[in-house]
Structures are given as C-alpha cells and as structure tokens.
C-alpha cells in the first residue's frame, strides 16, 4: 500500500473514483463516443467532473471535429497534446499544424475546427475546462 501524507488522511472521495471504487481507468472500460465525422472521444477519468473533460481524442484519416470546414465554438478553454499523426487546427482565420509532441491552448469561444491533416490516425490528449459554464 502506498500512502501519501498523514496516515490519518481520509480516503479519496467517491467523486474521485469509478463505480468499483478505483481511480484507475483501463482502456477497455473507458466511456467513449464515436462521431459520424470520424472522431472518437474516450473519457480518461473514472467519473465525469462538472465543467471538465479529460479525453483521448482519435481523429481517423479524414476525421474532423465538424463537417465541411464549418467551425464550432463553446464555453471554456481547451488544452491539447498530440501523441501521433498531424492535427490541423483552425482558430478563427488562422490555421495551425500540430505534430507529435506539439501542444496548444485556446479559447473555445473563438470559432475553431480540428481535423486530421495526414494519412494516419491522430491520437491526442485533450483537456477542456468550463465547457458547461454559462
């Protein structure tokens, strides 16, 4: 057993754990959403937290966050890190290209679009804070 801090420290609250009481999320038990646009989002936390999305995002070849070069916007701020592939990001009128090891932070209220620019899937870690805030 590994302990941090005081032995009198209370155990992690239920909001920090999954249904089995563990804070660990295994790949075969992640909640996931497959979008028609060729994108898959997998939750990386044991339980959803209000206003926070911590995701493994996979953009298949030709996959994009929105179809037909349309842009989206929503409340919050996004942080991303590309593990593999080449991810294009349009933010307003500017387009950026992220390769493995590149990261980005952006204001989600600015119209944006994420898309696979290459011929292999893109895998990225994505963190969105305040999406539900109004």
Short mmCIF file of N, CA and C in Angstrom, two decimals:
data_model
loop_
_atom_site.label_atom_id
_atom_site.label_comp_id
_atom_site.label_asym_id
_atom_site.label_seq_id
_atom_site.Cartn_x
_atom_site.Cartn_y
_atom_site.Cartn_z
N UNK A 1 0.85 -1.18 0.00
CA UNK A 1 0.00 0.00 0.00
C UNK A 1 0.89 1.23 0.00
N UNK A 2 0.62 2.14 -0.89
CA UNK A 2 1.36 3.39 -0.95
C UNK A 2 0.49 4.46 -0.32
N UNK A 3 1.05 5.20 0.57
CA UNK A 3 0.29 6.26 1.24
C UNK A 3 0.97 7.59 0.98
N UNK A 4 0.15 8.60 0.91
CA UNK A 4 0.68 9.94 0.75
C UNK A 4 0.31 10.76 1.97
N UNK A 5 1.26 11.48 2.51
CA UNK A 5 0.97 12.36 3.64
C UNK A 5 0.70 11.62 4.91
N UNK A 6 -0.23 12.14 5.70
CA UNK A 6 -0.60 11.62 7.01
C UNK A 6 -1.30 10.27 6.92
N UNK A 7 -1.07 9.40 7.88
CA UNK A 7 -1.83 8.15 7.94
C UNK A 7 -3.28 8.41 8.30
N UNK A 8 -3.56 9.59 8.89
CA UNK A 8 -4.93 9.95 9.27
C UNK A 8 -5.70 10.58 8.12
N UNK A 9 -5.07 10.68 6.95
CA UNK A 9 -5.72 11.31 5.81
C UNK A 9 -6.91 10.48 5.38
N UNK A 10 -8.09 11.11 5.13
CA UNK A 10 -9.26 10.35 4.72
C UNK A 10 -9.07 9.76 3.33
N UNK A 11 -9.77 8.67 3.02
CA UNK A 11 -9.67 8.08 1.69
C UNK A 11 -10.24 9.02 0.64
N UNK A 12 -9.90 8.78 -0.63
CA UNK A 12 -10.41 9.60 -1.73
C UNK A 12 -11.94 9.58 -1.71
N UNK A 13 -12.53 10.72 -2.05
CA UNK A 13 -13.99 10.78 -2.08
C UNK A 13 -14.51 10.00 -3.28
N UNK A 14 -15.80 9.66 -3.24
CA UNK A 14 -16.40 8.89 -4.33
C UNK A 14 -16.35 9.65 -5.64
N UNK A 15 -16.30 11.00 -5.58
CA UNK A 15 -16.25 11.77 -6.82
C UNK A 15 -14.91 11.60 -7.53
N UNK A 16 -13.91 11.05 -6.83
CA UNK A 16 -12.61 10.84 -7.42
C UNK A 16 -12.43 9.42 -7.92
N UNK A 17 -13.46 8.60 -7.86
CA UNK A 17 -13.31 7.19 -8.20
C UNK A 17 -14.41 6.70 -9.12
N UNK A 18 -14.18 5.56 -9.73
CA UNK A 18 -15.18 4.93 -10.58
C UNK A 18 -16.14 4.10 -9.76
N UNK A 19 -17.02 3.38 -10.44
CA UNK A 19 -18.05 2.60 -9.75
C UNK A 19 -17.47 1.49 -8.90
N UNK A 20 -16.27 1.01 -9.23
CA UNK A 20 -15.67 -0.05 -8.42
C UNK A 20 -14.79 0.52 -7.31
N UNK A 21 -14.80 1.85 -7.16
CA UNK A 21 -14.03 2.50 -6.10
C UNK A 21 -12.61 2.84 -6.50
N UNK A 22 -12.17 2.46 -7.68
CA UNK A 22 -10.80 2.72 -8.11
C UNK A 22 -10.73 4.00 -8.95
N UNK A 23 -9.68 4.80 -8.76
CA UNK A 23 -9.50 5.98 -9.61
C UNK A 23 -8.87 5.63 -10.96
N UNK A 24 -8.51 4.36 -11.15
CA UNK A 24 -7.84 3.92 -12.38
C UNK A 24 -8.88 3.61 -13.46
N UNK A 25 -8.60 4.05 -14.69
CA UNK A 25 -9.47 3.77 -15.82
C UNK A 25 -8.67 2.95 -16.83
N UNK A 26 -9.12 1.74 -17.09
CA UNK A 26 -8.45 0.86 -18.05
C UNK A 26 -9.03 1.10 -19.44
N UNK A 27 -8.23 0.94 -20.49
CA UNK A 27 -8.70 1.22 -21.85
C UNK A 27 -10.01 0.53 -22.22
N UNK A 28 -10.21 -0.70 -21.77
CA UNK A 28 -11.43 -1.42 -22.16
C UNK A 28 -12.66 -1.03 -21.35
N UNK A 29 -12.50 -0.14 -20.37
CA UNK A 29 -13.65 0.29 -19.57
C UNK A 29 -13.96 1.78 -19.73
N UNK A 30 -13.26 2.46 -20.61
CA UNK A 30 -13.49 3.90 -20.80
C UNK A 30 -14.83 4.17 -21.47
N UNK A 31 -15.51 5.21 -21.00
CA UNK A 31 -16.69 5.70 -21.71
C UNK A 31 -16.19 6.35 -23.00
N UNK A 32 -16.86 6.09 -24.12
CA UNK A 32 -16.40 6.61 -25.40
C UNK A 32 -17.58 7.06 -26.26
N UNK A 33 -17.29 8.01 -27.13
CA UNK A 33 -18.26 8.50 -28.10
C UNK A 33 -17.59 8.46 -29.47
N UNK A 34 -18.25 7.83 -30.43
CA UNK A 34 -17.79 7.82 -31.81
C UNK A 34 -18.67 8.76 -32.62
N UNK A 35 -18.06 9.79 -33.20
CA UNK A 35 -18.79 10.76 -34.00
C UNK A 35 -18.83 10.33 -35.46
N UNK A 36 -19.89 10.70 -36.16
CA UNK A 36 -20.01 10.39 -37.59
C UNK A 36 -18.89 11.03 -38.40
N UNK A 37 -18.26 12.05 -37.86
CA UNK A 37 -17.21 12.78 -38.57
C UNK A 37 -15.84 12.11 -38.49
N UNK A 38 -15.77 10.87 -37.95
CA UNK A 38 -14.50 10.15 -37.91
C UNK A 38 -13.65 10.44 -36.68
N UNK A 39 -14.30 10.90 -35.61
CA UNK A 39 -13.59 11.24 -34.38
C UNK A 39 -14.12 10.37 -33.25
N UNK A 40 -13.21 9.95 -32.37
CA UNK A 40 -13.58 9.17 -31.18
C UNK A 40 -13.03 9.89 -29.95
N UNK A 41 -13.91 10.10 -28.96
CA UNK A 41 -13.50 10.68 -27.69
C UNK A 41 -13.65 9.63 -26.61
N UNK A 42 -12.58 9.44 -25.82
CA UNK A 42 -12.62 8.49 -24.71
C UNK A 42 -12.34 9.24 -23.42
N UNK A 43 -13.21 9.07 -22.43
CA UNK A 43 -13.03 9.69 -21.12
C UNK A 43 -11.83 9.07 -20.41
N UNK A 44 -10.96 9.88 -19.88
CA UNK A 44 -9.77 9.38 -19.18
C UNK A 44 -9.89 9.46 -17.67
N UNK A 45 -11.06 9.86 -17.18
CA UNK A 45 -11.28 9.89 -15.74
C UNK A 45 -12.30 8.83 -15.36
N UNK A 46 -12.21 8.37 -14.12
CA UNK A 46 -13.11 7.33 -13.64
C UNK A 46 -14.55 7.83 -13.55
N UNK A 47 -14.72 9.10 -13.32
CA UNK A 47 -16.06 9.67 -13.20
C UNK A 47 -16.04 11.08 -13.78
N UNK A 48 -17.12 11.46 -14.47
CA UNK A 48 -17.21 12.80 -15.05
C UNK A 48 -17.17 13.85 -13.95
N UNK A 49 -16.47 14.93 -14.22
CA UNK A 49 -16.40 16.04 -13.29
C UNK A 49 -17.06 17.24 -13.96
N UNK A 50 -17.87 17.98 -13.21
CA UNK A 50 -18.56 19.13 -13.77
C UNK A 50 -17.57 20.13 -14.36
N UNK A 51 -17.81 20.50 -15.61
CA UNK A 51 -17.02 21.54 -16.25
C UNK A 51 -15.65 21.11 -16.73
N UNK A 52 -15.33 19.79 -16.66
CA UNK A 52 -14.02 19.32 -17.08
C UNK A 52 -14.17 18.10 -17.98
N UNK A 53 -13.52 18.12 -19.13
CA UNK A 53 -13.42 16.95 -20.00
C UNK A 53 -11.95 16.63 -20.15
N UNK A 54 -11.54 15.41 -19.81
CA UNK A 54 -10.17 14.93 -19.96
C UNK A 54 -10.28 13.74 -20.90
N UNK A 55 -9.80 13.88 -22.13
CA UNK A 55 -10.11 12.95 -23.20
C UNK A 55 -8.90 12.45 -23.97
N UNK A 56 -9.01 11.22 -24.45
CA UNK A 56 -8.13 10.73 -25.51
C UNK A 56 -8.94 10.92 -26.79
N UNK A 57 -8.44 11.78 -27.67
CA UNK A 57 -9.14 12.06 -28.91
C UNK A 57 -8.42 11.36 -30.06
N UNK A 58 -9.18 10.63 -30.87
CA UNK A 58 -8.61 9.97 -32.05
C UNK A 58 -9.34 10.51 -33.27
N UNK A 59 -8.57 11.06 -34.20
CA UNK A 59 -9.10 11.57 -35.46
C UNK A 59 -8.66 10.60 -36.55
N UNK A 60 -9.61 9.82 -37.08
CA UNK A 60 -9.28 8.91 -38.16
C UNK A 60 -8.85 9.69 -39.39
N UNK A 61 -8.29 8.99 -40.36
CA UNK A 61 -7.89 9.64 -41.61
C UNK A 61 -9.13 10.32 -42.20
N UNK A 62 -9.04 11.61 -42.45
CA UNK A 62 -10.18 12.39 -42.94
C UNK A 62 -11.13 12.85 -41.85
N UNK A 63 -10.86 12.47 -40.60
CA UNK A 63 -11.73 12.85 -39.49
C UNK A 63 -11.60 14.32 -39.11
N UNK A 64 -12.70 14.89 -38.62
CA UNK A 64 -12.71 16.30 -38.22
C UNK A 64 -13.75 16.52 -37.13
N UNK A 65 -13.54 17.57 -36.34
CA UNK A 65 -14.48 17.88 -35.27
C UNK A 65 -15.81 18.39 -35.80
N UNK A 66 -15.79 19.00 -36.97
CA UNK A 66 -17.01 19.49 -37.62
C UNK A 66 -16.93 19.18 -39.11
N UNK A 67 -18.05 18.95 -39.74
CA UNK A 67 -18.03 18.63 -41.18
C UNK A 67 -17.88 19.86 -42.06
N UNK A 68 -17.46 19.63 -43.28
CA UNK A 68 -17.49 20.65 -44.35
C UNK A 68 -16.83 21.97 -43.98
N UNK A 69 -15.76 21.92 -43.26
CA UNK A 69 -14.99 23.12 -42.92
C UNK A 69 -15.79 24.15 -42.12
N UNK A 70 -16.91 23.73 -41.51
CA UNK A 70 -17.65 24.63 -40.63
C UNK A 70 -16.91 24.71 -39.29
N UNK A 71 -17.09 25.79 -38.58
CA UNK A 71 -16.42 25.99 -37.31
C UNK A 71 -17.41 25.88 -36.17
N UNK A 72 -16.91 25.54 -34.98
CA UNK A 72 -17.76 25.48 -33.80
C UNK A 72 -17.17 26.38 -32.73
N UNK A 73 -17.99 26.69 -31.75
CA UNK A 73 -17.49 27.39 -30.56
C UNK A 73 -18.36 27.01 -29.39
N UNK A 74 -17.78 27.11 -28.21
CA UNK A 74 -18.49 26.75 -26.98
C UNK A 74 -17.77 27.42 -25.82
N UNK A 75 -18.38 27.39 -24.67
CA UNK A 75 -17.76 27.96 -23.49
C UNK A 75 -16.51 27.17 -23.13
N UNK A 76 -15.57 27.82 -22.46
CA UNK A 76 -14.42 27.13 -21.91
C UNK A 76 -13.10 27.41 -22.58
N UNK A 77 -12.13 26.64 -22.16
CA UNK A 77 -10.76 26.73 -22.66
C UNK A 77 -10.28 25.31 -22.91
N UNK A 78 -9.54 25.12 -24.01
CA UNK A 78 -9.06 23.79 -24.39
C UNK A 78 -7.54 23.74 -24.35
N UNK A 79 -7.05 22.57 -23.97
CA UNK A 79 -5.61 22.30 -23.96
C UNK A 79 -5.42 20.96 -24.66
N UNK A 80 -4.48 20.89 -25.59
CA UNK A 80 -4.27 19.65 -26.31
C UNK A 80 -2.80 19.32 -26.47
N UNK A 81 -2.53 18.01 -26.58
CA UNK A 81 -1.18 17.49 -26.78
C UNK A 81 -1.27 16.35 -27.79
N UNK A 82 -0.54 16.45 -28.90
CA UNK A 82 -0.59 15.44 -29.95
C UNK A 82 0.43 14.34 -29.67
N UNK A 83 -0.06 13.11 -29.65
CA UNK A 83 0.78 11.94 -29.43
C UNK A 83 1.31 11.41 -30.76
N UNK A 84 0.42 11.29 -31.77
CA UNK A 84 0.82 10.78 -33.08
C UNK A 84 -0.05 11.39 -34.16
N UNK A 85 0.48 11.41 -35.38
CA UNK A 85 -0.25 11.96 -36.51
C UNK A 85 -0.05 13.46 -36.64
N UNK A 86 -0.77 14.06 -37.57
CA UNK A 86 -0.70 15.51 -37.80
C UNK A 86 -2.10 16.09 -37.67
N UNK A 87 -2.29 16.96 -36.70
CA UNK A 87 -3.59 17.56 -36.42
C UNK A 87 -3.60 19.00 -36.90
N UNK A 88 -4.57 19.31 -37.74
CA UNK A 88 -4.79 20.68 -38.16
C UNK A 88 -5.79 21.32 -37.23
N UNK A 89 -5.55 22.59 -36.91
CA UNK A 89 -6.50 23.33 -36.07
C UNK A 89 -6.71 24.70 -36.71
N UNK A 90 -7.96 24.99 -37.03
CA UNK A 90 -8.31 26.32 -37.50
C UNK A 90 -8.93 27.05 -36.32
N UNK A 91 -8.37 28.21 -36.00
CA UNK A 91 -8.90 29.07 -34.93
C UNK A 91 -9.18 30.42 -35.57
N UNK A 92 -10.45 30.74 -35.74
CA UNK A 92 -10.80 31.94 -36.47
C UNK A 92 -10.31 31.82 -37.90
N UNK A 93 -9.53 32.79 -38.36
CA UNK A 93 -9.00 32.76 -39.72
C UNK A 93 -7.62 32.10 -39.80
N UNK A 94 -7.05 31.74 -38.67
CA UNK A 94 -5.69 31.19 -38.64
C UNK A 94 -5.72 29.67 -38.58
N UNK A 95 -4.81 29.04 -39.33
CA UNK A 95 -4.70 27.59 -39.31
C UNK A 95 -3.33 27.21 -38.74
N UNK A 96 -3.33 26.17 -37.89
CA UNK A 96 -2.11 25.69 -37.24
C UNK A 96 -1.99 24.20 -37.49
N UNK A 97 -0.75 23.70 -37.44
CA UNK A 97 -0.49 22.29 -37.64
C UNK A 97 0.30 21.77 -36.44
N UNK A 98 -0.22 20.72 -35.82
CA UNK A 98 0.45 20.11 -34.67
C UNK A 98 0.93 18.72 -35.03
N UNK A 99 2.17 18.46 -34.70
CA UNK A 99 2.78 17.14 -34.92
C UNK A 99 3.07 16.52 -33.56
N UNK A 100 3.48 15.26 -33.51
CA UNK A 100 3.75 14.61 -32.23
C UNK A 100 4.67 15.46 -31.34
N UNK A 101 4.23 15.62 -30.09
CA UNK A 101 4.98 16.42 -29.13
C UNK A 101 4.53 17.87 -29.05
N UNK A 102 3.76 18.34 -30.04
CA UNK A 102 3.26 19.72 -30.02
C UNK A 102 2.05 19.81 -29.11
N UNK A 103 1.86 20.99 -28.53
CA UNK A 103 0.70 21.24 -27.68
C UNK A 103 0.10 22.60 -28.00
N UNK A 104 -1.12 22.81 -27.53
CA UNK A 104 -1.83 24.04 -27.82
C UNK A 104 -2.80 24.35 -26.68
N UNK A 105 -3.09 25.62 -26.49
CA UNK A 105 -4.14 26.09 -25.59
C UNK A 105 -4.94 27.12 -26.37
N UNK A 106 -6.27 27.06 -26.25
CA UNK A 106 -7.09 28.01 -26.98
C UNK A 106 -8.38 28.33 -26.25
N UNK A 107 -8.90 29.51 -26.53
CA UNK A 107 -10.17 29.97 -26.01
C UNK A 107 -11.26 29.34 -26.87
N UNK A 108 -12.09 28.49 -26.28
CA UNK A 108 -13.10 27.75 -27.03
C UNK A 108 -14.23 28.61 -27.56
N UNK A 109 -14.33 29.86 -27.10
CA UNK A 109 -15.39 30.74 -27.61
C UNK A 109 -15.03 31.30 -28.98
N UNK A 110 -13.77 31.17 -29.39
CA UNK A 110 -13.35 31.57 -30.74
C UNK A 110 -13.70 30.41 -31.68
N UNK A 111 -14.38 30.69 -32.80
CA UNK A 111 -14.73 29.60 -33.71
C UNK A 111 -13.50 28.78 -34.09
N UNK A 112 -13.65 27.44 -34.04
CA UNK A 112 -12.50 26.57 -34.30
C UNK A 112 -12.92 25.24 -34.89
N UNK A 113 -11.96 24.56 -35.44
CA UNK A 113 -12.17 23.24 -36.06
C UNK A 113 -10.88 22.45 -35.95
N UNK A 114 -10.97 21.18 -35.59
CA UNK A 114 -9.82 20.29 -35.51
C UNK A 114 -9.99 19.21 -36.56
N UNK A 115 -8.90 18.84 -37.24
CA UNK A 115 -9.01 17.87 -38.32
C UNK A 115 -7.68 17.16 -38.56
N UNK A 116 -7.79 15.93 -39.04
CA UNK A 116 -6.62 15.14 -39.37
C UNK A 116 -6.06 15.63 -40.70
N UNK A 117 -4.78 16.03 -40.71
CA UNK A 117 -4.15 16.54 -41.93
C UNK A 117 -3.31 15.49 -42.64
N UNK A 118 -3.24 14.28 -42.10
CA UNK A 118 -2.34 13.29 -42.67
C UNK A 118 -3.02 12.03 -43.13
N UNK A 119 -2.19 11.00 -43.33
CA UNK A 119 -2.71 9.72 -43.82
C UNK A 119 -2.63 8.61 -42.77
N UNK A 120 -2.47 9.00 -41.51
CA UNK A 120 -2.54 8.08 -40.37
C UNK A 120 -3.42 8.71 -39.30
N UNK A 121 -4.03 7.91 -38.43
CA UNK A 121 -4.87 8.49 -37.37
C UNK A 121 -4.07 9.43 -36.46
N UNK A 122 -4.75 10.43 -35.95
CA UNK A 122 -4.18 11.34 -34.95
C UNK A 122 -4.65 10.87 -33.58
N UNK A 123 -3.72 10.77 -32.64
CA UNK A 123 -4.06 10.48 -31.24
C UNK A 123 -3.59 11.69 -30.43
N UNK A 124 -4.48 12.23 -29.61
CA UNK A 124 -4.16 13.41 -28.83
C UNK A 124 -4.84 13.35 -27.47
N UNK A 125 -4.21 13.96 -26.50
CA UNK A 125 -4.82 14.13 -25.18
C UNK A 125 -5.44 15.52 -25.18
N UNK A 126 -6.71 15.59 -24.79
CA UNK A 126 -7.44 16.86 -24.83
C UNK A 126 -8.06 17.12 -23.47
N UNK A 127 -7.97 18.35 -23.02
CA UNK A 127 -8.49 18.77 -21.73
C UNK A 127 -9.31 20.03 -21.96
N UNK A 128 -10.60 19.98 -21.64
CA UNK A 128 -11.48 21.13 -21.82
C UNK A 128 -12.03 21.52 -20.44
N UNK A 129 -11.85 22.78 -20.11
CA UNK A 129 -12.31 23.30 -18.82
C UNK A 129 -13.40 24.34 -19.06
N UNK A 130 -14.52 24.22 -18.35
CA UNK A 130 -15.57 25.23 -18.39
C UNK A 130 -16.51 25.15 -19.56
N UNK A 131 -16.59 24.01 -20.23
CA UNK A 131 -17.49 23.86 -21.37
C UNK A 131 -18.94 24.13 -20.97
N UNK A 132 -19.34 23.69 -19.77
CA UNK A 132 -20.73 23.83 -19.34
C UNK A 132 -21.01 25.19 -18.71
N UNK A 133 -19.98 25.98 -18.46
CA UNK A 133 -20.19 27.30 -17.83
C UNK A 133 -21.00 28.21 -18.75
N UNK A 134 -21.85 29.01 -18.15
CA UNK A 134 -22.65 29.96 -18.92
C UNK A 134 -22.46 31.34 -18.40
#
